[in-house]
Amino acid sequence: MPIPSPDAAERIRPAATAPELIRNFCIIAHIDHGKSTLADRMLQITGAVEERDMRDQYLDRMDIERERGITIKSQAVRMGWQVGDTPYALNMIDTPGHVDFSYEVSRSLAACEGAVLLVDAAQGIEAQTLANLYMALDSDLDIIPVLNKIDLPAAQPEKYAEEVAHLIGSDPADILHVSGKTGEGVAELLDVIVQRVKPPQGNASGPARALIFDSVYDSYRGVVTYVRVVDGQLSPRERILMVSTRTAHELLDIGVIDPEPTSTDGLGVGEVGFLMTGVKDVRQSRVGDTVTSQVKGATEPLAGYRDPKPMVFSGLYPIDGTDYPALRDALDKLKLNDAALSYEPETSAALGFGFRCGFLGLLHLEIIRERLEREFGLDLISTAPNVVYEVTMEDRTVVTVTNPSEYPDGKVEEVREPVVRATILAPSEYIGSIMELCQGRRGTLHGMDYLSPERVEMHYTLPLAEIVYDFFDQLKSRTRGYASLDYEPKGEVAAELVKVDILLQGEQVDAFSAIVHKDKAYSYGVTIVNKLRKLIPRQQFEVPIQAAIGTRVIARENIRALRKDVLAKCYGGDITRKRKLLERQKEGKKRMKMVGRVEVPQEAFIAALQTSEDGAK
């Protein structure tokens, strides 16, 4: 089907709209199933974007998103669509597909009444498809199942339509077939959204209540807040109140994203738009807060969002210590845009001042670090990622450990580590390889379900520490890229874990310490001491590098001393003269070793703490 040109006909621009003419929906899918491409076609067909302004991945605003071809931030946009003689306003939110950004998806679902469940017609249902579907069902949304990429030669729409219908309990004939690339079936999908998605409900005459689902920081206009109005109406120049912080501001600008910010005369029930107050303090606009009018405003806040629980922790330190205040400001501004990021100040004897940051996964860590470096011009070191442990001492005191340096001394009764319930979808021929990988990572199988004779869904309980490094990478390589993974936290269990310390000339270097399983402690110790032996330059004296568990050394390497040839000036004469010079040199080296300190160069820290970036992709 040819894509109609918006230049050929007048653009349908939604005016201030009655709630029954509004449809709020989001697009949910596994990563790389064509959400952004379908959103592009919708923008084109509805005329929301002029033909000359159109570009691929229109709603992906960040360079990182465009380079990697993934969506990181949810983006809201308003489109006009006419069914018969009735013009409707469609508020669409394009959501991320990667498991690390599921919090973005949960916030988008809370602002919608319907969800387009997108499935690749060449790949079928994958792990994150299921996770997003269950989240949408929990939010009581109207689900519209759609098969995308039907134009591909490898597409099998009939086969996967049955799979999707079996999953949601519908008829395969009800599954829509579209192509985000060519535009085929997209106009019909927009008609179905109008028919099947219920209009927003709310009290138009009551006090104003709007839910903040996202915020960004603009260096010129301050904090820009994105809201979904639930009750009442918000108007320009009125005084608004943030319910949780009790701070009041004047509403300088209000409008919709169409797809660029467009000012309007206000926002009513069910509408999605932006608010600008000119506030520069990023802490005054929290995601999940309720906005109301200062005069005769609502006293009861809206139900916010579940606070995201960090899964992976890593230290972020500026290479130049004077950048510490800049890093703090950058994290404040990024937290506004990414509510799943958590951080607190910490110091390291080796790395100086920095922040202990909590992330939802390894890709989340990598994206945050890259955004800090690109958007704020910072040079950073990130320490090896680790998870949160609960250590119970013999006197029954419990210590929460987010950093190996916090691991308590003394007799430990029990160490508990977080575990996750993992769902793996793969072709059934790879069951053996997947089982071997999961058993090697201390996994426990809880059952298998066959979605079809060729595809299997496997359920495992795995320690989170075993999957944050390269588990996903290994899973992809063993299944030739066909497997998909999704996981959710399932509490803590006791495990045999030990802390491995790295000692340089008998002094502990906190940045290299790690908490690992007892069976893997030796290999970790050997790897790190070998790495450091190559990275640390030779000193005037011999430097031992040791890996130790408590007081027991499990691995050791020596950096040989630099030696000056003190015998060069000796020619002829008695051997005692040479021995005397060598003994004097030996004494000098001994004294030097007592007072000398080993300086670990910054490059050695960066190289030794380098995390595997491939494991996150």
XYZ file of C-alpha atoms in Angstrom, residues 48-401:
354
model
C 2.083 14.381 11.941
C 5.486 14.840 10.242
C 5.965 16.619 6.931
C 7.486 14.474 4.184
C 10.552 16.711 3.948
C 11.192 16.432 7.717
C 10.803 12.646 7.868
C 13.788 10.501 8.854
C 14.204 6.937 10.086
C 13.738 6.374 13.843
C 12.073 9.795 14.058
C 11.217 9.455 17.760
C 14.716 8.266 18.768
C 16.236 11.630 19.685
C 19.597 10.535 21.146
C 22.687 9.820 19.014
C 23.286 6.588 20.970
C 19.790 5.330 20.038
C 20.330 6.050 16.362
C 23.824 4.512 16.285
C 22.813 1.310 18.061
C 19.368 1.023 16.480
C 17.690 0.608 19.890
C 15.155 2.701 21.792
C 16.329 3.792 25.251
C 13.751 6.459 26.151
C 9.964 6.277 25.766
C 8.743 9.082 23.490
C 5.184 10.423 23.431
C 3.660 11.947 20.291
C 0.174 13.143 19.312
C -1.350 12.347 15.902
C -4.637 13.177 14.199
C -6.679 10.396 12.520
C -10.111 10.516 10.929
C -12.567 7.599 10.913
C -15.581 8.480 8.780
C -16.321 12.129 9.527
C -14.995 12.018 13.095
C -11.470 13.332 13.830
C -9.674 11.554 16.681
C -6.516 12.439 18.616
C -4.144 9.497 19.063
C -1.455 9.795 21.762
C 1.206 7.191 20.999
C 4.159 6.224 23.200
C 7.022 4.309 21.549
C 8.706 2.167 24.232
C 12.107 0.420 24.581
C 12.335 -3.354 24.028
C 15.423 -4.323 26.057
C 14.904 -5.884 29.494
C 17.161 -3.221 31.098
C 14.647 -0.494 30.185
C 11.471 -2.274 31.332
C 10.900 0.512 33.890
C 10.412 2.944 30.987
C 7.785 0.536 29.604
C 5.950 0.274 32.956
C 5.670 4.080 33.172
C 4.362 4.291 29.597
C 1.722 1.625 30.291
C 0.431 3.677 33.254
C -0.294 6.596 30.878
C -2.266 4.483 28.344
C -5.533 2.587 27.900
C -4.323 0.322 25.094
C -1.187 -1.459 23.848
C -0.165 -2.641 20.387
C 1.634 -5.964 20.961
C 4.105 -6.180 18.086
C 5.598 -9.541 17.039
C 8.157 -10.053 14.254
C 6.578 -12.325 11.604
C 10.025 -13.848 10.903
C 11.051 -14.513 14.543
C 7.836 -15.013 16.512
C 7.298 -14.490 20.231
C 10.424 -13.800 22.296
C 11.129 -13.444 26.008
C 10.621 -9.690 26.330
C 7.393 -9.952 24.278
C 5.964 -12.121 27.063
C 7.283 -9.857 29.839
C 5.774 -6.728 28.243
C 2.481 -8.522 27.539
C 2.126 -9.589 31.194
C 2.874 -6.011 32.323
C 0.170 -4.687 29.963
C -2.360 -7.277 31.190
C -1.556 -6.337 34.822
C -2.341 -2.717 33.909
C -5.707 -3.839 32.407
C -4.944 -2.439 28.949
C -6.746 -3.317 25.711
C -4.286 -5.519 23.773
C -4.115 -5.309 19.970
C -1.889 -8.156 18.648
C -0.015 -7.291 15.431
C 2.435 -9.240 13.248
C 5.065 -6.921 11.744
C 7.599 -7.352 8.890
C 5.207 -9.419 6.726
C 7.131 -8.161 3.660
C 10.265 -10.184 4.619
C 11.002 -13.319 2.545
C 11.480 -15.301 5.789
C 8.134 -14.178 7.264
C 5.719 -16.903 8.406
C 2.640 -14.892 9.411
C 0.205 -17.856 9.575
C 2.491 -19.896 11.826
C 3.214 -17.041 14.254
C -0.407 -15.798 14.191
C -1.401 -19.152 15.731
C 1.379 -18.795 18.330
C 0.204 -15.293 19.334
C -3.481 -16.303 19.315
C -2.692 -19.285 21.571
C -0.826 -16.968 23.952
C -3.578 -14.339 24.388
C -6.566 -16.610 23.800
C -7.938 -15.125 20.571
C -8.630 -16.219 16.981
C -5.631 -16.216 14.552
C -7.862 -14.325 12.086
C -8.003 -11.387 14.554
C -4.222 -10.878 14.446
C -3.435 -7.857 12.241
C -0.699 -8.151 9.580
C 1.362 -5.008 8.897
C 4.687 -3.931 7.447
C 6.297 -0.991 9.208
C 8.737 -0.661 6.310
C 6.274 -0.442 3.383
C 3.280 0.916 5.318
C 1.032 -2.035 4.403
C -1.799 -2.492 6.909
C -0.836 0.545 9.048
C -3.964 2.581 8.162
C -6.146 -0.418 9.103
C -4.236 -0.703 12.395
C -5.014 2.948 13.219
C -8.719 2.272 12.546
C -8.614 -0.764 14.863
C -6.931 1.316 17.621
C -9.821 3.802 17.448
C -12.371 0.946 17.610
C -10.803 -1.306 20.273
C -8.993 1.033 22.697
C -11.334 2.543 25.280
C -11.382 6.348 25.647
C -9.811 7.802 28.833
C -12.021 8.107 31.914
C -11.813 11.012 34.369
C -13.692 13.730 36.225
C -13.553 16.781 33.928
C -15.183 19.108 36.476
C -13.112 17.966 39.479
C -9.789 19.346 40.778
C -6.910 18.974 38.331
C -4.721 15.878 38.736
C -1.952 14.958 36.276
C 0.616 12.158 36.571
C 4.260 12.942 35.706
C 5.552 10.071 33.542
C 8.792 11.654 32.306
C 10.971 14.775 32.602
C 13.937 16.239 30.735
C 16.336 19.071 31.545
C 16.698 21.888 29.028
C 19.589 24.288 29.668
C 17.489 27.260 28.436
C 13.972 26.437 29.676
C 14.796 24.425 32.801
C 12.891 21.257 33.683
C 10.327 20.160 31.054
C 7.742 17.800 32.589
C 5.645 15.306 30.575
C 2.234 14.515 32.083
C -0.954 12.556 31.504
C -3.993 14.485 32.783
C -6.370 12.195 34.712
C -8.909 14.668 36.188
C -9.798 18.327 35.671
C -7.904 20.759 33.476
C -4.557 22.602 33.505
C -4.304 26.071 31.906
C -1.405 28.405 31.027
C -0.264 30.944 33.636
C -2.062 29.225 36.531
C -0.192 28.295 39.712
C 0.424 24.547 39.962
C 1.490 22.423 42.932
C 3.718 19.337 43.035
C 1.916 17.161 45.597
C 4.878 15.210 47.042
C 7.326 18.119 47.393
C 4.574 20.747 48.072
C 6.379 23.228 45.809
C 4.299 25.705 43.760
C 5.235 27.136 40.356
C 3.699 29.313 37.682
C 2.837 27.380 34.515
C 4.740 29.342 31.841
C 3.917 27.050 28.918
C 1.679 24.033 28.330
C 1.009 21.998 25.215
C 1.195 18.736 23.292
C 3.985 16.928 21.438
C 2.816 17.061 17.840
C 5.571 15.615 17.294
C 7.485 18.780 18.236
C 6.297 20.694 21.363
C 3.260 22.811 20.372
C 1.645 25.260 22.838
C -2.108 24.916 23.478
C -4.774 26.647 25.597
C -4.544 23.873 28.187
C -4.799 20.119 28.722
C -7.999 18.285 29.679
C -8.974 14.777 30.820
C -7.012 12.022 29.083
C -4.591 14.329 27.268
C -0.826 13.786 27.205
C 1.444 16.810 26.980
C 4.224 18.904 28.524
C 4.475 21.556 31.255
C 7.186 24.229 31.579
C 7.668 26.240 34.769
C 11.204 27.568 34.239
C 12.394 25.732 37.369
C 16.108 24.857 37.296
C 16.134 22.636 40.415
C 15.888 19.103 39.021
C 14.763 17.648 42.379
C 11.401 19.479 42.227
C 9.945 17.409 39.365
C 9.926 13.738 40.316
C 8.651 11.031 37.985
C 5.476 9.514 39.488
C 4.484 12.722 41.309
C 1.023 14.299 40.935
C 0.544 17.840 39.572
C -2.525 19.800 40.696
C -3.745 23.413 40.891
C -2.509 25.465 43.843
C -5.983 26.984 44.345
C -8.723 24.395 45.034
C -6.345 21.611 44.053
C -6.643 17.894 44.702
C -5.688 16.591 48.140
C -5.445 12.917 47.114
C -2.401 12.126 44.912
C -2.570 9.623 42.052
C -1.022 6.211 42.534
C 2.591 6.669 41.370
C 5.009 4.045 40.109
C 6.785 1.254 41.901
C 10.303 2.435 42.679
C 12.710 0.467 40.463
C 15.050 -1.849 42.356
C 18.674 -1.601 41.147
C 20.010 -4.978 40.001
C 23.666 -4.109 39.344
C 25.981 -1.698 41.182
C 29.130 -0.063 39.864
C 31.324 2.831 41.004
C 31.729 5.805 38.647
C 34.810 7.977 39.268
C 36.073 10.987 37.290
C 39.607 10.457 35.926
C 40.321 14.091 36.845
C 39.384 14.598 40.517
C 38.328 18.225 39.874
C 35.424 16.912 37.729
C 33.650 15.510 40.818
C 31.145 18.460 41.160
C 30.463 18.277 37.400
C 29.765 14.513 37.715
C 27.333 15.178 40.591
C 25.407 17.790 38.536
C 25.395 15.489 35.498
C 23.944 12.597 37.537
C 21.249 14.916 38.962
C 20.168 15.932 35.454
C 20.336 12.368 34.113
C 18.285 11.057 37.047
C 15.517 13.462 35.967
C 15.490 11.850 32.526
C 16.083 8.269 33.753
C 14.260 7.595 37.027
C 15.692 4.041 37.230
C 19.191 5.416 37.980
C 20.175 5.585 41.669
C 23.450 6.868 43.128
C 25.174 7.917 46.324
C 28.639 9.416 47.012
C 31.518 7.108 47.923
C 35.287 7.350 48.232
C 37.984 4.902 47.261
C 41.562 4.940 48.523
C 42.732 4.174 44.990
C 40.293 6.186 42.851
C 39.352 9.163 45.047
C 35.849 10.665 45.160
C 33.060 9.208 43.051
C 29.557 7.738 43.140
C 28.162 4.281 43.779
C 25.479 3.899 41.112
C 22.659 1.370 40.843
C 21.487 0.160 37.417
C 18.816 -2.192 36.093
C 21.370 -4.182 34.089
C 24.692 -4.118 32.277
C 23.357 -2.383 29.145
C 21.789 0.277 31.381
C 25.213 0.827 33.017
C 26.897 1.086 29.637
C 24.324 3.553 28.247
C 24.446 5.789 31.360
C 28.244 5.914 31.274
C 28.238 6.722 27.551
C 25.625 9.469 28.036
C 27.655 11.035 30.869
C 30.759 11.074 28.675
C 29.010 12.377 25.546
C 26.399 14.787 26.885
C 28.452 16.230 29.763
C 32.030 15.839 28.456
C 33.306 13.717 31.393
C 36.095 11.109 31.419
C 35.109 8.287 33.773
C 36.366 5.025 35.251
C 33.711 2.448 36.143
C 34.555 -0.297 38.639
C 33.616 -3.925 38.009
C 29.823 -4.333 38.338
C 28.506 -6.306 41.299
C 25.210 -7.038 43.034
C 23.890 -6.500 46.591
C 24.674 -9.154 49.213
C 23.310 -9.690 52.721
C 25.990 -10.878 55.150
C 24.896 -12.345 58.508
C 27.619 -12.351 61.164
C 27.984 -14.860 64.020
C 26.385 -12.379 66.431
C 23.310 -12.335 64.089
C 23.912 -8.758 62.869
C 23.072 -8.324 59.182
C 25.240 -6.159 56.892
C 24.075 -5.071 53.414
C 27.047 -5.054 51.024
